[in-house]
XYZ file of C-alpha atoms in Angstrom:
321
model
C 7.091 0.062 9.236
C 4.468 -0.834 11.033
C 4.369 -2.975 14.564
C 4.348 -6.684 14.260
C 1.056 -7.067 13.638
C -0.175 -10.953 13.423
C -3.428 -10.946 12.073
C -5.784 -13.857 12.987
C -8.964 -14.116 10.225
C -11.688 -15.909 11.632
C -15.205 -16.436 9.994
C -18.058 -17.706 11.390
C -19.198 -20.064 8.182
C -23.279 -20.828 7.989
C -25.067 -22.974 5.863
C -28.308 -22.173 4.615
C -29.649 -25.303 3.010
C -32.962 -27.038 1.305
C -33.937 -29.593 -0.296
C -33.633 -27.619 -3.757
C -31.610 -24.638 -2.593
C -28.088 -24.696 -3.246
C -26.121 -23.446 0.226
C -25.622 -19.468 1.149
C -21.566 -19.543 0.186
C -20.837 -15.574 0.590
C -19.225 -16.705 3.783
C -16.487 -18.407 2.381
C -16.137 -15.192 -0.465
C -14.753 -13.049 2.452
C -12.497 -15.683 3.727
C -11.678 -16.435 0.466
C -10.477 -12.759 -0.334
C -8.839 -12.250 3.220
C -6.506 -15.238 2.064
C -4.823 -13.099 -0.407
C -1.926 -10.977 0.748
C -2.604 -8.107 -1.349
C -6.660 -8.120 -0.255
C -5.840 -7.919 2.837
C -3.399 -5.102 2.807
C -5.921 -3.226 0.906
C -9.430 -3.692 3.475
C -7.254 -3.531 6.501
C -5.563 0.997 4.844
C -9.546 1.189 3.562
C -11.560 0.617 7.078
C -9.041 0.576 9.344
C -6.635 2.976 8.213
C -3.685 0.571 8.811
C -1.508 1.005 6.457
C 1.107 -2.053 5.922
C 3.941 -3.451 3.467
C 2.467 -6.125 1.704
C 5.734 -7.812 1.871
C 5.825 -7.577 5.919
C 2.687 -10.310 5.756
C 3.463 -14.145 6.383
C 0.850 -16.741 6.537
C 1.384 -19.167 9.393
C -1.004 -21.896 10.430
C -1.830 -21.162 14.056
C -4.689 -22.238 15.617
C -6.011 -20.314 18.805
C -9.541 -21.072 18.967
C -10.585 -23.887 20.746
C -13.413 -26.184 22.930
C -17.171 -25.008 22.536
C -16.233 -22.146 19.711
C -14.275 -24.871 17.405
C -17.441 -24.805 15.072
C -16.147 -20.504 14.426
C -12.608 -21.054 13.465
C -11.656 -20.495 9.925
C -7.735 -20.834 11.339
C -6.216 -18.267 9.692
C -3.074 -16.433 10.985
C -0.650 -13.617 9.437
C 2.156 -12.229 11.080
C 4.310 -9.038 10.637
C 7.421 -8.835 11.930
C 7.197 -6.018 14.233
C 5.864 -5.262 17.869
C 3.193 -8.236 19.639
C 0.132 -7.011 18.158
C -3.308 -9.205 17.039
C -5.856 -8.077 14.939
C -8.325 -10.501 14.628
C -11.143 -10.539 12.591
C -14.789 -12.033 13.053
C -16.288 -12.234 9.395
C -20.811 -11.930 10.448
C -23.302 -12.845 7.987
C -25.929 -12.505 10.841
C -26.767 -11.214 13.983
C -24.869 -12.613 16.903
C -26.019 -11.157 20.005
C -23.289 -13.237 21.852
C -20.061 -11.645 19.704
C -18.576 -9.147 23.288
C -18.336 -13.097 24.699
C -16.860 -14.409 21.858
C -14.078 -12.437 21.378
C -12.960 -11.665 24.270
C -13.429 -15.379 24.698
C -10.705 -15.385 21.155
C -8.940 -12.877 22.593
C -7.980 -14.654 26.538
C -7.100 -17.963 23.817
C -4.306 -15.851 22.070
C -3.272 -14.504 25.364
C -3.588 -18.632 26.607
C -1.318 -19.449 23.607
C 0.889 -15.851 22.414
C 1.869 -15.317 26.800
C 5.805 -16.371 27.674
C 5.466 -17.441 30.445
C 8.557 -17.894 31.044
C 9.474 -14.057 31.185
C 5.958 -12.668 32.118
C 7.555 -12.121 36.560
C 9.670 -10.521 34.331
C 8.640 -6.647 35.402
C 9.992 -5.404 31.830
C 6.731 -8.187 30.391
C 4.191 -6.827 28.335
C 1.475 -8.374 27.622
C 0.543 -8.627 23.647
C -2.016 -6.393 21.733
C -5.448 -7.328 20.635
C -7.390 -5.699 18.298
C -10.760 -7.425 18.377
C -12.707 -6.991 14.798
C -16.310 -7.512 13.062
C -16.231 -7.370 9.207
C -20.311 -7.343 9.323
C -21.969 -8.130 5.969
C -25.559 -8.690 7.174
C -29.439 -7.195 6.445
C -30.484 -6.171 8.881
C -28.698 -3.830 11.685
C -25.968 -4.280 13.608
C -27.122 -3.119 17.562
C -25.198 -5.814 19.440
C -23.123 -4.538 21.885
C -19.545 -3.715 21.397
C -17.744 -3.135 24.678
C -17.745 -6.505 26.839
C -18.960 -4.080 29.527
C -22.295 -3.021 28.696
C -23.188 -6.739 29.081
C -22.827 -7.148 33.131
C -25.739 -7.233 34.726
C -24.181 -4.737 38.056
C -24.296 -1.197 36.241
C -23.477 0.239 38.899
C -19.920 -0.948 39.565
C -18.966 -1.992 36.127
C -15.997 -0.045 34.956
C -14.457 -1.428 37.030
C -14.880 -5.174 35.448
C -12.651 -6.441 32.737
C -12.903 -4.128 29.880
C -12.463 -5.013 26.022
C -13.986 -3.379 22.703
C -14.268 -4.777 18.874
C -14.037 -2.688 15.617
C -17.516 -2.458 13.590
C -16.830 -2.937 9.824
C -20.450 -2.532 8.740
C -20.846 -3.019 4.851
C -24.280 -0.778 5.760
C -21.907 2.008 6.471
C -20.751 2.371 2.874
C -22.673 3.357 0.256
C -22.225 2.482 -3.535
C -20.279 4.861 -4.355
C -17.186 4.701 -1.402
C -17.042 1.172 -2.437
C -16.600 1.769 -5.742
C -14.522 3.804 -5.206
C -12.075 1.553 -3.125
C -11.681 -0.613 -5.914
C -10.706 -4.101 -4.698
C -12.294 -6.873 -4.448
C -13.746 -7.145 -0.967
C -15.041 -3.600 -1.483
C -16.778 -5.174 -4.341
C -17.919 -7.946 -2.598
C -19.417 -6.435 0.324
C -21.490 -3.876 -3.041
C -22.861 -7.978 -4.447
C -23.507 -8.676 -0.736
C -25.633 -5.285 -0.360
C -27.669 -6.266 -4.019
C -29.209 -9.475 -3.376
C -31.909 -9.681 -5.885
C -31.145 -10.787 -9.406
C -32.086 -6.851 -11.255
C -30.015 -5.008 -8.855
C -26.993 -7.505 -8.502
C -27.046 -7.064 -12.588
C -26.921 -3.775 -11.976
C -23.912 -3.592 -9.877
C -22.216 -5.983 -11.334
C -22.676 -3.620 -14.887
C -21.176 -1.145 -12.815
C -18.726 -2.764 -11.476
C -17.090 -4.168 -14.793
C -17.209 -0.250 -16.308
C -14.997 0.451 -12.647
C -12.456 -2.234 -12.404
C -9.544 -2.451 -14.781
C -7.515 -4.634 -12.589
C -7.236 -8.299 -14.682
C -6.264 -10.267 -11.390
C -9.153 -9.102 -9.442
C -11.480 -9.320 -12.854
C -10.653 -12.939 -12.121
C -12.032 -13.185 -9.164
C -15.147 -11.551 -9.926
C -15.008 -14.114 -12.800
C -15.235 -16.993 -10.110
C -17.779 -15.213 -8.284
C -19.934 -15.016 -10.636
C -19.885 -18.294 -12.015
C -19.794 -20.501 -8.491
C -22.055 -18.189 -6.418
C -24.773 -16.432 -8.121
C -24.959 -19.053 -11.019
C -28.065 -20.371 -8.752
C -29.546 -16.082 -8.316
C -28.812 -15.116 -12.413
C -29.676 -18.174 -13.907
C -29.540 -18.423 -17.695
C -27.631 -14.441 -17.348
C -24.911 -16.013 -15.977
C -23.242 -16.296 -19.237
C -23.812 -13.247 -21.001
C -22.343 -11.751 -17.070
C -18.879 -13.744 -17.662
C -19.231 -12.533 -21.080
C -19.718 -8.544 -20.618
C -16.480 -9.193 -17.725
C -14.344 -10.529 -21.191
C -13.730 -13.862 -18.958
C -15.028 -16.543 -20.146
C -12.233 -17.611 -22.337
C -10.567 -17.707 -19.212
C -12.910 -20.416 -17.300
C -10.937 -22.852 -18.335
C -11.745 -26.904 -17.668
C -7.919 -26.835 -15.399
C -9.823 -23.323 -13.504
C -13.284 -25.274 -12.431
C -10.983 -28.502 -11.690
C -9.476 -26.689 -9.158
C -11.939 -24.979 -7.163
C -14.337 -28.040 -7.347
C -10.942 -30.301 -6.002
C -10.431 -27.806 -3.249
C -14.053 -27.435 -2.184
C -13.723 -31.609 -1.733
C -11.294 -31.531 0.209
C -12.912 -28.788 2.637
C -15.796 -31.333 2.813
C -13.681 -34.096 3.275
C -11.629 -32.477 5.924
C -14.537 -30.913 7.822
C -16.463 -34.792 7.668
C -13.059 -36.050 9.536
C -12.743 -33.205 12.309
C -16.123 -33.323 13.278
C -16.631 -36.823 12.685
C -20.301 -36.990 13.659
C -23.451 -37.228 12.273
C -23.626 -33.216 12.114
C -20.641 -33.114 10.726
C -21.091 -35.839 7.436
C -25.232 -34.821 6.749
C -23.423 -31.149 6.501
C -20.712 -32.719 4.521
C -23.325 -34.247 1.979
C -24.968 -31.135 1.957
C -22.607 -29.230 0.663
C -20.615 -31.587 -1.940
C -24.628 -31.399 -2.978
C -24.668 -27.661 -3.696
C -21.725 -27.456 -5.274
C -22.763 -30.648 -7.555
C -25.960 -28.514 -8.086
C -23.746 -25.374 -9.157
C -21.525 -27.324 -11.488
C -25.525 -28.375 -13.674
C -26.565 -25.241 -13.786
C -22.872 -23.753 -14.993
C -23.648 -26.699 -18.179
C -20.475 -29.184 -16.782
C -20.872 -32.330 -18.929
C -21.624 -35.276 -16.064
C -18.316 -36.751 -17.042
C -16.431 -33.640 -15.446
C -18.393 -33.262 -12.480
C -17.886 -37.452 -11.760
C -14.393 -36.991 -12.597
C -13.544 -34.011 -10.244
C -16.300 -34.948 -7.655
C -15.828 -38.577 -7.342
C -19.767 -38.781 -6.992
C -21.460 -41.374 -9.642
C -23.424 -40.319 -12.849
C -26.852 -41.844 -10.811
C -26.086 -39.583 -8.202
C -25.530 -37.085 -10.276
C -28.544 -37.385 -12.742
C -30.911 -37.736 -8.882
C -29.811 -33.797 -8.114
C -30.087 -32.766 -11.494
C -33.452 -34.616 -10.910
C -34.202 -31.761 -7.754
C -34.056 -28.546 -9.963
């Protein structure tokens, strides 16, 4: 039995909008995949050599990030009943030079909420262990310091300063053969991130289709193709869905469930932010979803029913393509 591990997975959600361009939702892709206990288990073993049973994991709703770091919060927490250890996973699709400070801040937030202050005065009391990890899926080389002390100004005494080091899982450190061998949805998502051009994307999807026989993973690839990759694949989207032999599984119920989840998330974002910036991002995200639905050749009646947007607005979005 592995020691108690509470897993806090966070993502840095970065949105890329233009008037006629679909939002880059690949950050959300990794959050969704790591929401799956089986994928989480495989990720921890394949990339961190942490071996735990799926049965040991249970979700909780603890929120650890506050104040100015609220925008980075993914608020996904898993518990494993055992020792008092935490693993914090921060997903990054771009370089962030603040990472040593951010991870230290996250660790302090966790400590502040998880330390038993009634027992803290006891000499035998032990503080929780926190293992911070960055999952990086960007194209540029990660040149950010991994130790907090490496950003300290006074080099003479920095070894006496508070220390924190995060682990780095960088997709650029894994080749195609290694990722295909892992045969998990998360490894395939990493492969997709490494092949963003249309031709290379089609090529790698063909290799994934030949390599993967797991129906559960294939269904996840289906959603990735249908809702995230269709703006890149264009007219080849339907061909790729047919190649995965999942076209008949793409029911309206599947689409309806997906859109409902997305629209609920948009409303939550707007309510939580309560500011014009939050409302603007919510409108842009809704625009992105509707545009994807139009590209997927969904009927206007269905788009209206799933999103609550009137036909006139849908037609305006279609005209912007």
